[in-house]
PDB file of C-alpha atoms in Angstrom:
ATOM      1  CA  MET V   1       0.000   0.000   0.000  1.00 48.00           C
ATOM      2  CA  LYS V   2       2.750   2.412   0.922  1.00 52.00           C
ATOM      3  CA  ARG V   3       4.427   2.022  -2.455  1.00 57.00           C
ATOM      4  CA  ILE V   4       1.198   2.723  -4.352  1.00 54.00           C
ATOM      5  CA  ALA V   5       0.556   5.889  -2.359  1.00 51.00           C
ATOM      6  CA  VAL V   6       4.007   7.225  -3.210  1.00 49.00           C
ATOM      7  CA  VAL V   7       3.528   6.482  -6.905  1.00 49.00           C
ATOM      8  CA  LEU V   8       0.141   8.243  -6.947  1.00 50.00           C
ATOM      9  CA  ALA V   9       1.521  11.285  -5.170  1.00 48.00           C
ATOM     10  CA  PHE V  10       4.291  11.558  -7.732  1.00 50.00           C
ATOM     11  CA  ALA V  11       1.918  11.143 -10.665  1.00 46.00           C
ATOM     12  CA  SER V  12      -0.360  13.816  -9.254  1.00 45.00           C
ATOM     13  CA  ALA V  13       2.472  16.310  -8.717  1.00 44.00           C
ATOM     14  CA  SER V  14       3.791  15.935 -12.259  1.00 46.00           C
ATOM     15  CA  ALA V  15       0.316  16.255 -13.768  1.00 49.00           C
ATOM     16  CA  PHE V  16      -0.010  19.742 -12.284  1.00 60.00           C
ATOM     17  CA  ALA V  17       3.596  20.942 -12.609  1.00 77.00           C
ATOM     18  CA  VAL V  18       4.138  23.650 -15.211  1.00 84.00           C
ATOM     19  CA  GLU V  19       7.062  22.989 -17.545  1.00 94.00           C
ATOM     20  CA  PRO V  20       9.680  25.696 -16.840  1.00 97.00           C
ATOM     21  CA  VAL V  21      10.278  28.185 -19.673  1.00 98.00           C
ATOM     22  CA  PRO V  22      13.976  28.259 -20.630  1.00 98.00           C
ATOM     23  CA  TYR V  23      16.000  31.480 -20.450  1.00 98.00           C
ATOM     24  CA  PRO V  24      16.141  32.968 -23.980  1.00 98.00           C
ATOM     25  CA  GLU V  25      19.898  32.696 -24.582  1.00 98.00           C
ATOM     26  CA  GLY V  26      21.250  35.152 -27.150  1.00 98.00           C
ATOM     27  CA  TYR V  27      18.025  37.126 -27.567  1.00 98.00           C
ATOM     28  CA  ARG V  28      19.901  40.462 -27.787  1.00 98.00           C
ATOM     29  CA  ALA V  29      21.021  39.401 -31.271  1.00 98.00           C
ATOM     30  CA  TRP V  30      17.465  38.497 -32.386  1.00 98.00           C
ATOM     31  CA  THR V  31      15.287  40.805 -34.466  1.00 98.00           C
ATOM     32  CA  HIS V  32      14.120  43.942 -32.695  1.00 98.00           C
ATOM     33  CA  VAL V  33      10.331  44.052 -33.155  1.00 98.00           C
ATOM     34  CA  LYS V  34       9.355  47.382 -31.561  1.00 98.00           C
ATOM     35  CA  SER V  35       9.785  49.531 -28.453  1.00 98.00           C
ATOM     36  CA  MET V  36       7.703  51.625 -26.086  1.00 98.00           C
ATOM     37  CA  LEU V  37       8.130  53.831 -23.036  1.00 98.00           C
ATOM     38  CA  ILE V  38       5.616  53.460 -20.183  1.00 98.00           C
ATOM     39  CA  GLN V  39       5.580  56.387 -17.743  1.00 97.00           C
ATOM     40  CA  GLN V  40       3.958  57.252 -14.445  1.00 96.00           C
ATOM     41  CA  GLY V  41       0.208  57.624 -14.907  1.00 95.00           C
ATOM     42  CA  HIS V  42      -0.101  54.726 -17.348  1.00 97.00           C
ATOM     43  CA  PRO V  43      -2.334  51.897 -16.016  1.00 95.00           C
ATOM     44  CA  LEU V  44       0.506  49.378 -16.521  1.00 95.00           C
ATOM     45  CA  TYR V  45       3.168  51.549 -14.875  1.00 97.00           C
ATOM     46  CA  ASP V  46       3.532  49.413 -11.741  1.00 96.00           C
ATOM     47  CA  ALA V  47       4.067  46.240 -13.742  1.00 95.00           C
ATOM     48  CA  PHE V  48       5.849  47.566 -16.830  1.00 97.00           C
ATOM     49  CA  GLY V  49       7.096  51.118 -16.160  1.00 98.00           C
ATOM     50  CA  GLY V  50      10.250  51.919 -18.152  1.00 98.00           C
ATOM     51  CA  ILE V  51      11.499  51.375 -21.701  1.00 98.00           C
ATOM     52  CA  HIS V  52      10.748  47.999 -23.184  1.00 98.00           C
ATOM     53  CA  HIS V  53      11.991  46.378 -26.369  1.00 98.00           C
ATOM     54  CA  LEU V  54      10.492  43.318 -27.987  1.00 98.00           C
ATOM     55  CA  TYR V  55      12.743  40.770 -29.691  1.00 98.00           C
ATOM     56  CA  ALA V  56      11.745  37.740 -31.757  1.00 98.00           C
ATOM     57  CA  ASN V  57      13.672  34.646 -32.839  1.00 98.00           C
ATOM     58  CA  ALA V  58      13.419  33.502 -36.481  1.00 98.00           C
ATOM     59  CA  LYS V  59      10.377  31.304 -35.819  1.00 98.00           C
ATOM     60  CA  ALA V  60       8.538  34.079 -34.011  1.00 98.00           C
ATOM     61  CA  MET V  61       9.342  36.427 -36.913  1.00 98.00           C
ATOM     62  CA  ARG V  62       7.543  33.911 -39.142  1.00 98.00           C
ATOM     63  CA  GLY V  63       4.626  34.190 -36.727  1.00 98.00           C
ATOM     64  CA  TYR V  64       4.540  37.987 -36.981  1.00 97.00           C
ATOM     65  CA  ARG V  65       4.523  37.692 -40.783  1.00 97.00           C
ATOM     66  CA  THR V  66       1.930  34.902 -41.128  1.00 96.00           C
ATOM     67  CA  GLY V  67      -0.178  35.337 -37.977  1.00 95.00           C
ATOM     68  CA  LYS V  68       0.597  31.740 -36.946  1.00 96.00           C
ATOM     69  CA  PHE V  69       3.423  31.229 -34.464  1.00 97.00           C
ATOM     70  CA  PRO V  70       5.143  27.836 -34.984  1.00 98.00           C
ATOM     71  CA  ALA V  71       6.419  25.669 -32.113  1.00 98.00           C
ATOM     72  CA  GLY V  72       9.704  27.089 -30.875  1.00 98.00           C
ATOM     73  CA  SER V  73       8.699  30.710 -31.434  1.00 98.00           C
ATOM     74  CA  VAL V  74      10.149  32.858 -28.666  1.00 98.00           C
ATOM     75  CA  ILE V  75       9.273  36.508 -28.002  1.00 98.00           C
ATOM     76  CA  VAL V  76      11.210  38.528 -25.421  1.00 98.00           C
ATOM     77  CA  PHE V  77       9.871  41.594 -23.615  1.00 98.00           C
ATOM     78  CA  ASP V  78      13.055  43.285 -22.349  1.00 98.00           C
ATOM     79  CA  LEU V  79      12.187  45.905 -19.710  1.00 98.00           C
ATOM     80  CA  LEU V  80      14.758  48.521 -18.669  1.00 98.00           C
ATOM     81  CA  GLU V  81      14.545  51.447 -16.293  1.00 98.00           C
ATOM     82  CA  ALA V  82      13.954  54.792 -18.013  1.00 98.00           C
ATOM     83  CA  LYS V  83      16.288  57.551 -16.814  1.00 98.00           C
ATOM     84  CA  SER V  84      14.941  60.983 -17.684  1.00 97.00           C
ATOM     85  CA  ALA V  85      17.233  64.053 -17.598  1.00 96.00           C
ATOM     86  CA  ASP V  86      17.782  67.257 -19.598  1.00 95.00           C
ATOM     87  CA  GLY V  87      15.207  66.434 -22.253  1.00 97.00           C
ATOM     88  CA  ALA V  88      16.428  62.914 -22.912  1.00 98.00           C
ATOM     89  CA  VAL V  89      15.247  59.500 -21.734  1.00 98.00           C
ATOM     90  CA  GLN V  90      18.019  56.940 -21.561  1.00 98.00           C
ATOM     91  CA  GLU V  91      18.009  53.219 -20.839  1.00 98.00           C
ATOM     92  CA  GLY V  92      18.904  52.194 -17.301  1.00 98.00           C
ATOM     93  CA  ALA V  93      19.250  48.889 -15.480  1.00 98.00           C
ATOM     94  CA  ARG V  94      17.322  45.856 -16.666  1.00 98.00           C
ATOM     95  CA  LYS V  95      14.154  45.213 -14.633  1.00 98.00           C
ATOM     96  CA  VAL V  96      12.933  41.967 -16.134  1.00 98.00           C
ATOM     97  CA  VAL V  97      13.282  39.758 -19.196  1.00 98.00           C
ATOM     98  CA  GLY V  98       9.764  38.610 -20.031  1.00 98.00           C
ATOM     99  CA  VAL V  99       9.439  35.526 -22.243  1.00 98.00           C
ATOM    100  CA  MET V 100       6.714  33.873 -24.308  1.00 98.00           C
ATOM    101  CA  HIS V 101       7.776  30.460 -25.612  1.00 98.00           C
ATOM    102  CA  ARG V 102       5.500  28.604 -28.030  1.00 98.00           C
ATOM    103  CA  ASP V 103       4.763  24.906 -27.495  1.00 98.00           C
ATOM    104  CA  ALA V 104       1.129  23.846 -27.713  1.00 96.00           C
ATOM    105  CA  LYS V 105       1.759  20.605 -25.805  1.00 96.00           C
ATOM    106  CA  LYS V 106       3.951  21.829 -22.946  1.00 96.00           C
ATOM    107  CA  TRP V 107       1.817  24.856 -22.136  1.00 97.00           C
ATOM    108  CA  GLN V 108      -1.666  23.869 -23.255  1.00 95.00           C
ATOM    109  CA  ASP V 109      -3.317  25.486 -20.206  1.00 95.00           C
ATOM    110  CA  THR V 110      -2.024  28.945 -21.187  1.00 96.00           C
ATOM    111  CA  GLY V 111      -2.903  29.113 -24.857  1.00 96.00           C
ATOM    112  CA  GLY V 112       0.062  27.024 -26.011  1.00 97.00           C
ATOM    113  CA  TRP V 113       2.542  29.586 -24.716  1.00 97.00           C
ATOM    114  CA  GLY V 114       4.904  29.294 -21.767  1.00 97.00           C
ATOM    115  CA  PHE V 115       5.202  32.609 -19.895  1.00 98.00           C
ATOM    116  CA  GLU V 116       8.104  33.575 -17.643  1.00 98.00           C
ATOM    117  CA  GLY V 117       9.957  36.601 -16.320  1.00 98.00           C
ATOM    118  CA  PHE V 118      13.649  36.573 -15.382  1.00 98.00           C
ATOM    119  CA  LYS V 119      14.511  39.203 -12.802  1.00 98.00           C
ATOM    120  CA  GLY V 120      17.082  41.864 -13.779  1.00 98.00           C
ATOM    121  CA  ASP V 121      20.108  40.266 -15.424  1.00 98.00           C
ATOM    122  CA  SER V 122      19.530  36.897 -13.780  1.00 98.00           C
ATOM    123  CA  LYS V 123      19.048  33.816 -15.930  1.00 98.00           C
ATOM    124  CA  THR V 124      17.656  31.786 -13.042  1.00 98.00           C
ATOM    125  CA  GLU V 125      15.540  34.014 -10.753  1.00 98.00           C
ATOM    126  CA  ARG V 126      11.989  33.535 -11.936  1.00 97.00           C
ATOM    127  CA  ALA V 127       9.308  36.176 -11.438  1.00 96.00           C
ATOM    128  CA  VAL V 128       6.332  34.213 -12.771  1.00 94.00           C
ATOM    129  CA  ASP V 129       6.993  30.509 -12.246  1.00 92.00           C
ATOM    130  CA  ALA V 130       3.718  28.617 -11.607  1.00 91.00           C
ATOM    131  CA  ASN V 131       1.615  31.826 -11.747  1.00 93.00           C
ATOM    132  CA  ALA V 132       1.556  32.251 -15.532  1.00 94.00           C
ATOM    133  CA  ALA V 133      -2.193  31.696 -15.790  1.00 93.00           C
ATOM    134  CA  THR V 134      -3.026  34.671 -13.552  1.00 92.00           C
ATOM    135  CA  ALA V 135       0.114  36.814 -13.950  1.00 92.00           C
ATOM    136  CA  CYS V 136       0.320  36.705 -17.767  1.00 95.00           C
ATOM    137  CA  TYR V 137      -2.262  34.629 -19.581  1.00 94.00           C
ATOM    138  CA  GLY V 138      -5.195  36.437 -17.968  1.00 93.00           C
ATOM    139  CA  CYS V 139      -4.393  39.596 -19.956  1.00 93.00           C
ATOM    140  CA  HIS V 140      -3.073  37.825 -23.049  1.00 95.00           C
ATOM    141  CA  THR V 141      -6.422  36.068 -23.593  1.00 94.00           C
ATOM    142  CA  GLN V 142      -7.641  39.472 -24.886  1.00 95.00           C
ATOM    143  CA  LYS V 143      -5.454  38.804 -27.907  1.00 94.00           C
ATOM    144  CA  LYS V 144      -6.655  35.260 -28.627  1.00 93.00           C
ATOM    145  CA  GLU V 145      -7.379  36.217 -32.261  1.00 91.00           C
ATOM    146  CA  GLY V 146      -3.743  37.277 -32.700  1.00 90.00           C
ATOM    147  CA  GLY V 147      -2.349  34.078 -31.202  1.00 93.00           C
ATOM    148  CA  PHE V 148      -2.242  35.683 -27.712  1.00 96.00           C
ATOM    149  CA  VAL V 149       0.462  38.146 -28.831  1.00 96.00           C
ATOM    150  CA  PHE V 150      -0.026  41.883 -28.185  1.00 95.00           C
ATOM    151  CA  SER V 151       2.811  43.236 -30.309  1.00 95.00           C
ATOM    152  CA  GLY V 152       3.057  43.573 -34.065  1.00 96.00           C
ATOM    153  CA  TYR V 153       6.275  43.916 -36.017  1.00 97.00           C
ATOM    154  CA  ARG V 154       7.031  47.572 -36.744  1.00 97.00           C
ATOM    155  CA  GLN V 155       8.718  47.955 -40.137  1.00 95.00           C
TER     156      GLN V 155
ATOM    157  CA  MET Y   1      44.240  72.558 -75.816  1.00 47.00           C
ATOM    158  CA  LYS Y   2      40.502  72.061 -75.631  1.00 52.00           C
ATOM    159  CA  ARG Y   3      40.859  68.310 -75.003  1.00 57.00           C
ATOM    160  CA  ILE Y   4      43.339  68.833 -72.170  1.00 54.00           C
ATOM    161  CA  ALA Y   5      41.046  71.336 -70.445  1.00 51.00           C
ATOM    162  CA  VAL Y   6      38.173  68.839 -70.505  1.00 49.00           C
ATOM    163  CA  VAL Y   7      40.336  66.078 -69.069  1.00 49.00           C
ATOM    164  CA  LEU Y   8      41.559  68.331 -66.262  1.00 50.00           C
ATOM    165  CA  ALA Y   9      38.030  69.441 -65.393  1.00 49.00           C
ATOM    166  CA  PHE Y  10      36.911  65.818 -65.139  1.00 50.00           C
ATOM    167  CA  ALA Y  11      39.890  64.842 -62.985  1.00 46.00           C
ATOM    168  CA  SER Y  12      39.224  67.738 -60.666  1.00 45.00           C
ATOM    169  CA  ALA Y  13      35.521  66.910 -60.257  1.00 44.00           C
ATOM    170  CA  SER Y  14      36.171  63.272 -59.387  1.00 46.00           C
ATOM    171  CA  ALA Y  15      38.904  64.168 -56.920  1.00 49.00           C
ATOM    172  CA  PHE Y  16      36.352  66.138 -54.886  1.00 60.00           C
ATOM    173  CA  ALA Y  17      33.303  63.907 -55.330  1.00 77.00           C
ATOM    174  CA  VAL Y  18      32.267  62.027 -52.191  1.00 85.00           C
ATOM    175  CA  GLU Y  19      31.569  58.339 -52.725  1.00 94.00           C
ATOM    176  CA  PRO Y  20      27.830  57.795 -52.001  1.00 97.00           C
ATOM    177  CA  VAL Y  21      27.020  55.726 -48.905  1.00 98.00           C
ATOM    178  CA  PRO Y  22      24.787  52.751 -49.831  1.00 98.00           C
ATOM    179  CA  TYR Y  23      21.372  52.278 -48.227  1.00 98.00           C
ATOM    180  CA  PRO Y  24      21.755  49.729 -45.379  1.00 98.00           C
ATOM    181  CA  GLU Y  25      19.561  46.941 -46.786  1.00 98.00           C
ATOM    182  CA  GLY Y  26      18.151  44.601 -44.129  1.00 98.00           C
ATOM    183  CA  TYR Y  27      19.352  46.611 -41.116  1.00 98.00           C
ATOM    184  CA  ARG Y  28      16.115  45.939 -39.182  1.00 98.00           C
ATOM    185  CA  ALA Y  29      17.357  42.361 -38.696  1.00 98.00           C
ATOM    186  CA  TRP Y  30      20.793  43.481 -37.450  1.00 98.00           C
ATOM    187  CA  THR Y  31      21.720  43.633 -33.779  1.00 98.00           C
ATOM    188  CA  HIS Y  32      19.936  46.317 -31.771  1.00 98.00           C
ATOM    189  CA  VAL Y  33      22.667  48.261 -29.970  1.00 98.00           C
ATOM    190  CA  LYS Y  34      20.713  50.716 -27.799  1.00 98.00           C
ATOM    191  CA  SER Y  35      17.894  53.271 -27.870  1.00 98.00           C
ATOM    192  CA  MET Y  36      17.128  56.761 -26.604  1.00 98.00           C
ATOM    193  CA  LEU Y  37      14.302  59.284 -26.591  1.00 98.00           C
ATOM    194  CA  ILE Y  38      15.146  62.938 -27.301  1.00 98.00           C
ATOM    195  CA  GLN Y  39      12.447  65.392 -26.231  1.00 97.00           C
ATOM    196  CA  GLN Y  40      11.747  69.100 -26.574  1.00 96.00           C
ATOM    197  CA  GLY Y  41      14.295  71.086 -24.561  1.00 95.00           C
ATOM    198  CA  HIS Y  42      17.214  68.835 -25.480  1.00 97.00           C
ATOM    199  CA  PRO Y  43      19.948  70.671 -27.457  1.00 95.00           C
ATOM    200  CA  LEU Y  44      19.707  68.086 -30.262  1.00 95.00           C
ATOM    201  CA  TYR Y  45      15.900  68.154 -30.454  1.00 97.00           C
ATOM    202  CA  ASP Y  46      15.720  69.963 -33.814  1.00 96.00           C
ATOM    203  CA  ALA Y  47      18.048  67.483 -35.472  1.00 95.00           C
ATOM    204  CA  PHE Y  48      17.222  64.265 -33.611  1.00 97.00           C
ATOM    205  CA  GLY Y  49      13.947  64.715 -31.697  1.00 98.00           C
ATOM    206  CA  GLY Y  50      12.066  61.411 -31.317  1.00 98.00           C
ATOM    207  CA  ILE Y  51      12.926  57.807 -30.473  1.00 98.00           C
ATOM    208  CA  HIS Y  52      16.084  56.479 -32.046  1.00 98.00           C
ATOM    209  CA  HIS Y  53      17.441  52.960 -32.202  1.00 98.00           C
ATOM    210  CA  LEU Y  54      20.973  52.027 -33.179  1.00 98.00           C
ATOM    211  CA  TYR Y  55      21.625  48.863 -35.190  1.00 98.00           C
ATOM    212  CA  ALA Y  56      24.966  47.299 -36.108  1.00 98.00           C
ATOM    213  CA  ASN Y  57      25.931  44.720 -38.717  1.00 98.00           C
ATOM    214  CA  ALA Y  58      28.233  41.833 -37.681  1.00 98.00           C
ATOM    215  CA  LYS Y  59      31.409  43.776 -38.505  1.00 98.00           C
ATOM    216  CA  ALA Y  60      30.291  46.818 -36.529  1.00 98.00           C
ATOM    217  CA  MET Y  61      29.456  44.522 -33.588  1.00 98.00           C
ATOM    218  CA  ARG Y  62      33.098  43.400 -33.717  1.00 98.00           C
ATOM    219  CA  GLY Y  63      33.997  47.098 -33.555  1.00 98.00           C
ATOM    220  CA  TYR Y  64      31.858  47.670 -30.455  1.00 97.00           C
ATOM    221  CA  ARG Y  65      33.547  44.685 -28.796  1.00 97.00           C
ATOM    222  CA  THR Y  66      37.152  45.461 -29.756  1.00 97.00           C
ATOM    223  CA  GLY Y  67      37.132  49.264 -30.148  1.00 95.00           C
ATOM    224  CA  LYS Y  68      38.365  48.900 -33.743  1.00 96.00           C
ATOM    225  CA  PHE Y  69      35.729  49.005 -36.503  1.00 97.00           C
ATOM    226  CA  PRO Y  70      36.804  46.924 -39.537  1.00 98.00           C
ATOM    227  CA  ALA Y  71      36.105  47.964 -43.145  1.00 98.00           C
ATOM    228  CA  GLY Y  72      32.485  47.190 -43.970  1.00 98.00           C
ATOM    229  CA  SER Y  73      31.201  48.060 -40.489  1.00 98.00           C
ATOM    230  CA  VAL Y  74      27.812  49.726 -40.782  1.00 98.00           C
ATOM    231  CA  ILE Y  75      25.951  51.457 -37.957  1.00 98.00           C
ATOM    232  CA  VAL Y  76      22.371  52.665 -38.439  1.00 98.00           C
ATOM    233  CA  PHE Y  77      20.719  55.447 -36.437  1.00 98.00           C
ATOM    234  CA  ASP Y  78      16.994  54.826 -37.007  1.00 98.00           C
ATOM    235  CA  LEU Y  79      14.984  57.884 -35.960  1.00 98.00           C
ATOM    236  CA  LEU Y  80      11.214  57.628 -35.471  1.00 98.00           C
ATOM    237  CA  GLU Y  81       8.644  60.149 -34.312  1.00 98.00           C
ATOM    238  CA  ALA Y  82       7.713  59.816 -30.629  1.00 98.00           C
ATOM    239  CA  LYS Y  83       3.948  59.844 -30.014  1.00 98.00           C
ATOM    240  CA  SER Y  84       3.154  60.642 -26.399  1.00 97.00           C
ATOM    241  CA  ALA Y  85      -0.325  59.909 -24.971  1.00 96.00           C
ATOM    242  CA  ASP Y  86      -1.854  58.632 -21.708  1.00 95.00           C
ATOM    243  CA  GLY Y  87       1.472  57.989 -20.020  1.00 97.00           C
ATOM    244  CA  ALA Y  88       3.024  56.080 -22.889  1.00 98.00           C
ATOM    245  CA  VAL Y  89       5.439  57.059 -25.646  1.00 98.00           C
ATOM    246  CA  GLN Y  90       4.989  55.012 -28.800  1.00 98.00           C
ATOM    247  CA  GLU Y  91       6.962  54.871 -32.027  1.00 98.00           C
ATOM    248  CA  GLY Y  92       5.577  56.889 -34.945  1.00 98.00           C
ATOM    249  CA  ALA Y  93       6.622  57.461 -38.541  1.00 98.00           C
ATOM    250  CA  ARG Y  94      10.267  57.135 -39.545  1.00 98.00           C
ATOM    251  CA  LYS Y  95      12.042  60.499 -39.783  1.00 98.00           C
ATOM    252  CA  VAL Y  96      15.441  59.468 -41.067  1.00 98.00           C
ATOM    253  CA  VAL Y  97      17.751  56.455 -41.383  1.00 98.00           C
ATOM    254  CA  GLY Y  98      21.210  57.725 -40.477  1.00 98.00           C
ATOM    255  CA  VAL Y  99      24.164  55.620 -41.628  1.00 98.00           C
ATOM    256  CA  MET Y 100      27.858  55.377 -40.813  1.00 98.00           C
ATOM    257  CA  HIS Y 101      29.703  53.076 -43.203  1.00 98.00           C
ATOM    258  CA  ARG Y 102      33.357  52.235 -42.564  1.00 98.00           C
ATOM    259  CA  ASP Y 103      35.910  52.386 -45.382  1.00 98.00           C
ATOM    260  CA  ALA Y 104      39.146  54.222 -44.664  1.00 96.00           C
ATOM    261  CA  LYS Y 105      39.930  54.702 -48.357  1.00 96.00           C
ATOM    262  CA  LYS Y 106      36.549  55.810 -49.695  1.00 96.00           C
ATOM    263  CA  TRP Y 107      35.871  58.301 -46.928  1.00 97.00           C
ATOM    264  CA  GLN Y 108      39.318  59.369 -45.770  1.00 95.00           C
ATOM    265  CA  ASP Y 109      38.287  63.022 -45.368  1.00 95.00           C
ATOM    266  CA  THR Y 110      35.671  62.150 -42.725  1.00 96.00           C
ATOM    267  CA  GLY Y 111      37.625  59.854 -40.425  1.00 96.00           C
ATOM    268  CA  GLY Y 112      37.288  56.780 -42.619  1.00 97.00           C
ATOM    269  CA  TRP Y 113      33.503  56.777 -42.282  1.00 97.00           C
ATOM    270  CA  GLY Y 114      30.895  57.579 -44.884  1.00 97.00           C
ATOM    271  CA  PHE Y 115      27.934  59.456 -43.385  1.00 98.00           C
ATOM    272  CA  GLU Y 116      24.449  59.637 -44.902  1.00 98.00           C
ATOM    273  CA  GLY Y 117      20.814  60.090 -43.938  1.00 98.00           C
ATOM    274  CA  PHE Y 118      17.923  58.584 -45.907  1.00 98.00           C
ATOM    275  CA  LYS Y 119      14.709  60.567 -45.490  1.00 98.00           C
ATOM    276  CA  GLY Y 120      11.722  58.768 -43.981  1.00 98.00           C
ATOM    277  CA  ASP Y 121      11.237  55.354 -45.566  1.00 98.00           C
ATOM    278  CA  SER Y 122      13.026  56.331 -48.762  1.00 98.00           C
ATOM    279  CA  LYS Y 123      16.072  54.372 -49.878  1.00 98.00           C
ATOM    280  CA  THR Y 124      17.121  57.063 -52.344  1.00 98.00           C
ATOM    281  CA  GLU Y 125      16.341  60.538 -50.917  1.00 98.00           C
ATOM    282  CA  ARG Y 126      19.546  61.679 -49.305  1.00 97.00           C
ATOM    283  CA  ALA Y 127      19.619  64.185 -46.439  1.00 96.00           C
ATOM    284  CA  VAL Y 128      23.390  64.580 -46.115  1.00 94.00           C
ATOM    285  CA  ASP Y 129      24.964  63.905 -49.531  1.00 92.00           C
ATOM    286  CA  ALA Y 130      28.115  66.014 -49.999  1.00 91.00           C
ATOM    287  CA  ASN Y 131      27.680  67.772 -46.625  1.00 93.00           C
ATOM    288  CA  ALA Y 132      28.968  64.960 -44.390  1.00 94.00           C
ATOM    289  CA  ALA Y 133      31.995  66.932 -43.212  1.00 93.00           C
ATOM    290  CA  THR Y 134      29.907  69.722 -41.709  1.00 92.00           C
ATOM    291  CA  ALA Y 135      26.574  67.946 -41.088  1.00 92.00           C
ATOM    292  CA  CYS Y 136      28.009  64.825 -39.346  1.00 95.00           C
ATOM    293  CA  TYR Y 137      31.758  64.606 -39.039  1.00 94.00           C
ATOM    294  CA  GLY Y 138      32.066  67.967 -37.281  1.00 93.00           C
ATOM    295  CA  CYS Y 139      30.380  66.539 -34.169  1.00 93.00           C
ATOM    296  CA  HIS Y 140      31.753  63.006 -34.522  1.00 95.00           C
ATOM    297  CA  THR Y 141      35.344  64.284 -34.290  1.00 94.00           C
ATOM    298  CA  GLN Y 142      34.622  64.672 -30.550  1.00 95.00           C
ATOM    299  CA  LYS Y 143      34.727  60.887 -30.406  1.00 94.00           C
ATOM    300  CA  LYS Y 144      37.974  60.379 -32.326  1.00 93.00           C
ATOM    301  CA  GLU Y 145      39.323  58.207 -29.488  1.00 91.00           C
ATOM    302  CA  GLY Y 146      36.359  55.847 -29.887  1.00 90.00           C
ATOM    303  CA  GLY Y 147      36.739  55.552 -33.647  1.00 93.00           C
ATOM    304  CA  PHE Y 148      34.312  58.502 -34.183  1.00 96.00           C
ATOM    305  CA  VAL Y 149      31.382  56.463 -32.788  1.00 96.00           C
ATOM    306  CA  PHE Y 150      29.203  57.978 -30.041  1.00 95.00           C
ATOM    307  CA  SER Y 151      27.254  54.877 -29.044  1.00 95.00           C
ATOM    308  CA  GLY Y 152      28.355  51.888 -27.009  1.00 96.00           C
ATOM    309  CA  TYR Y 153      26.681  48.476 -27.045  1.00 97.00           C
ATOM    310  CA  ARG Y 154      24.228  48.140 -24.161  1.00 97.00           C
ATOM    311  CA  GLN Y 155      24.173  44.579 -22.853  1.00 95.00           C
TER     312      GLN Y 155
END
């Protein structure tokens, strides 16, 4: 009996575990999609205040072009502090590296996308972890028609 | 006598002609170096007001890493209008695509760099043309120690 209980507990834990999203190695050399500055007074300031840049790997670029993001598409939301002085806004320290990683099987509960945030310049400190459904997917469902992606490629 | 005069006139014209800087085809897929927003009140607002992004081809990336930009290095200064509303600054229409193209022989009078600006989304309308020495190089000489390049690669 004891052995069966252990096996069931293990099976149950793995059924609910969310597959971790890998750190997007080398994303700074990927294609720059677009940028935006979010300032005080914007409804998303607390979460996303600063300058952000979006980057896409080659598969995600195919997704922006065709509207269908293939497995392996990765989009990075790179959020930096915005330092304002003397009429210029410059990039400051990195706040978070947000990631969307496409795999319809691994992340079927969140629209086929894995969501994660890596704190500052860390490749291991996770800001989202098991909370993707509420912390990310909740808003991204608004964009179901666009494959759950908010951004579009700016020429 | 007439033939000699014509030959001399031609030789003189070509000695002073500045080699045109080619349009940087495909630069939007190059590495994004850094970005900045220049607002009203900044001393460079008239020339460079808006959001600009810098892009580098592979050779220019070697230059950012080593401090020495090899022949064929191309750096793009992509200037877009900045549209400010509701606490966010978004990218607007393209104002100019500024280019620095490295070739110590072709552009020896301007530090070994060819300078050009392509207006808006045009690949042919030139904003600088024969005025690189005064319109660009005059300021870039401040950065002679850094190979005449103002920007540094932001990690």
